[in-house]
XYZ file of C-alpha atoms in Angstrom:
176
model
C 0.064 0.091 0.083
C 2.568 2.409 0.987
C 4.736 2.075 -2.481
C 1.360 2.527 -4.585
C 0.851 5.733 -2.452
C 4.263 6.660 -2.826
C 3.946 5.834 -6.665
C 0.505 8.053 -6.831
C 2.411 11.255 -4.905
C 5.843 10.870 -7.336
C 3.322 10.778 -10.970
C 1.633 14.020 -9.464
C 4.870 15.330 -8.741
C 6.170 14.869 -11.771
C 3.032 15.959 -13.940
C 3.211 19.277 -11.798
C 6.623 19.834 -12.273
C 6.143 19.535 -15.996
C 2.882 21.344 -16.122
C 4.470 24.329 -14.025
C 7.114 24.242 -16.530
C 5.500 24.863 -19.613
C 3.341 27.090 -17.800
C 6.635 29.330 -16.763
C 7.796 29.456 -20.142
C 4.872 29.640 -22.262
C 2.861 32.672 -20.386
C 5.611 34.192 -17.793
C 6.912 37.051 -20.139
C 10.131 39.062 -20.519
C 10.424 42.799 -21.099
C 12.713 44.526 -23.819
C 13.071 47.974 -23.569
C 13.704 49.917 -27.098
C 15.641 53.384 -26.966
C 17.144 55.597 -29.826
C 20.507 57.234 -30.570
C 22.174 59.042 -33.504
C 25.603 58.304 -32.534
C 28.388 61.124 -33.610
C 29.646 60.175 -36.885
C 32.086 63.592 -37.306
C 31.989 64.393 -41.054
C 35.298 64.894 -42.558
C 36.532 68.922 -42.869
C 33.765 70.030 -40.104
C 34.449 68.463 -36.939
C 31.030 68.156 -36.339
C 28.042 65.452 -36.940
C 25.905 67.688 -39.087
C 25.816 71.020 -40.690
C 25.445 73.998 -37.847
C 22.139 75.329 -39.957
C 20.440 71.677 -39.350
C 18.707 72.523 -36.230
C 16.460 69.919 -35.774
C 16.181 66.707 -37.711
C 12.450 65.070 -36.784
C 11.864 61.358 -37.783
C 7.933 60.266 -36.632
C 7.756 56.501 -36.631
C 4.208 55.159 -37.381
C 5.068 51.940 -35.114
C 7.744 49.982 -33.687
C 7.474 46.353 -33.809
C 9.462 43.384 -33.142
C 9.595 40.281 -35.111
C 9.762 36.793 -33.240
C 12.029 34.289 -35.246
C 10.595 31.026 -36.270
C 7.406 32.962 -37.936
C 8.674 33.448 -41.452
C 9.204 36.917 -42.245
C 5.803 37.618 -43.744
C 3.711 40.738 -43.199
C 2.190 40.078 -40.038
C 3.484 36.855 -38.664
C 5.547 36.761 -35.234
C 5.327 40.642 -35.106
C 4.541 42.682 -31.922
C 3.981 46.512 -31.187
C 7.242 48.008 -29.137
C 5.513 51.600 -29.799
C 2.190 50.739 -30.919
C 0.874 54.667 -31.894
C 2.740 57.122 -34.060
C 5.922 58.737 -31.888
C 8.031 61.583 -33.231
C 11.805 61.773 -32.384
C 14.030 65.005 -33.118
C 17.280 63.207 -33.559
C 19.350 66.169 -32.763
C 17.910 65.650 -28.662
C 19.428 62.211 -29.098
C 23.127 63.060 -30.697
C 24.517 62.338 -26.723
C 22.423 60.463 -25.154
C 19.748 57.578 -25.672
C 15.676 58.464 -25.665
C 13.396 55.789 -24.561
C 10.811 54.858 -27.141
C 8.795 52.427 -25.381
C 8.534 48.730 -24.021
C 6.663 45.497 -24.693
C 6.196 42.408 -22.592
C 7.538 39.386 -24.777
C 6.645 35.854 -24.591
C 9.691 33.229 -24.137
C 11.594 33.374 -27.480
C 14.042 34.382 -29.974
C 13.622 38.062 -31.112
C 15.483 38.893 -34.436
C 14.392 41.965 -36.393
C 12.461 45.193 -35.725
C 10.374 47.294 -38.292
C 9.524 50.722 -38.086
C 7.785 52.559 -40.974
C 8.950 56.204 -41.330
C 6.152 58.169 -41.986
C 8.058 61.485 -41.883
C 11.231 63.570 -41.496
C 12.925 66.548 -42.276
C 11.841 65.019 -46.202
C 9.154 62.730 -45.978
C 9.966 59.276 -46.881
C 7.931 55.650 -46.432
C 9.385 52.471 -44.810
C 12.994 52.132 -44.671
C 12.830 48.270 -44.324
C 13.472 46.194 -41.226
C 16.687 46.338 -39.339
C 18.650 42.798 -38.281
C 19.103 42.749 -34.254
C 22.800 42.139 -34.250
C 24.183 38.466 -32.957
C 21.407 37.286 -34.319
C 18.722 38.233 -32.139
C 17.591 37.857 -28.481
C 16.233 35.341 -26.174
C 13.124 36.359 -24.117
C 12.833 34.724 -20.974
C 10.402 34.626 -18.336
C 10.965 37.907 -15.697
C 13.558 38.965 -17.719
C 13.891 42.954 -18.885
C 16.529 43.264 -22.442
C 17.581 46.800 -23.699
C 17.064 47.232 -27.213
C 18.824 50.047 -28.921
C 17.851 51.319 -32.307
C 20.688 53.559 -34.105
C 19.682 55.380 -36.840
C 21.917 58.101 -38.538
C 21.926 60.310 -41.993
C 24.454 61.605 -44.151
C 25.171 65.299 -43.424
C 25.089 65.985 -47.504
C 21.890 64.184 -48.352
C 20.123 66.549 -45.702
C 21.705 69.346 -47.150
C 20.911 68.842 -50.920
C 17.292 68.687 -49.713
C 16.438 66.365 -52.703
C 13.480 64.576 -51.070
C 15.779 61.163 -50.524
C 17.560 60.171 -47.266
C 19.437 57.128 -46.768
C 18.949 56.107 -43.173
C 22.086 53.958 -41.623
C 20.286 51.824 -39.255
C 21.438 48.899 -36.472
C 19.932 47.330 -33.778
C 21.604 46.024 -30.841
C 21.138 45.063 -27.072
C 22.762 47.047 -25.072
C 24.562 45.506 -21.994
């Protein structure tokens, strides 16, 4: 009788442990905090980032989303909003320090890309595409927070030309 009771208790403990593991990894979320900066890239001959006549570079992002790996790269599969509404950033204000744009709770998994359609800037332009997160992305784990930094900069000569086209140079990396 004691062996039967011990076997039942052991079976209940094993089932409970397995159920607890799946619940914890499936429903307990981590957090990602997205910030943005325009790091100094001194232009040759000028000793500064942008021409002094440039006072502001306003970028308006329609939304900012992160992609969970393993879902393919279709239009909506595996994409989750970090910043769900329109956000405008003055890139001149983030030359020396990063600005937090938003945060999101993420399920356990690997996240590998950011997408951020840009609706307006000094010159209006559309989607600049997806930016891969350096190092192949990151793993979201229950109860953890990952700081993800999007870095965008522009060529000074393109801004001064005012030809209606800007080519952003973008990277996304984990900040430790």
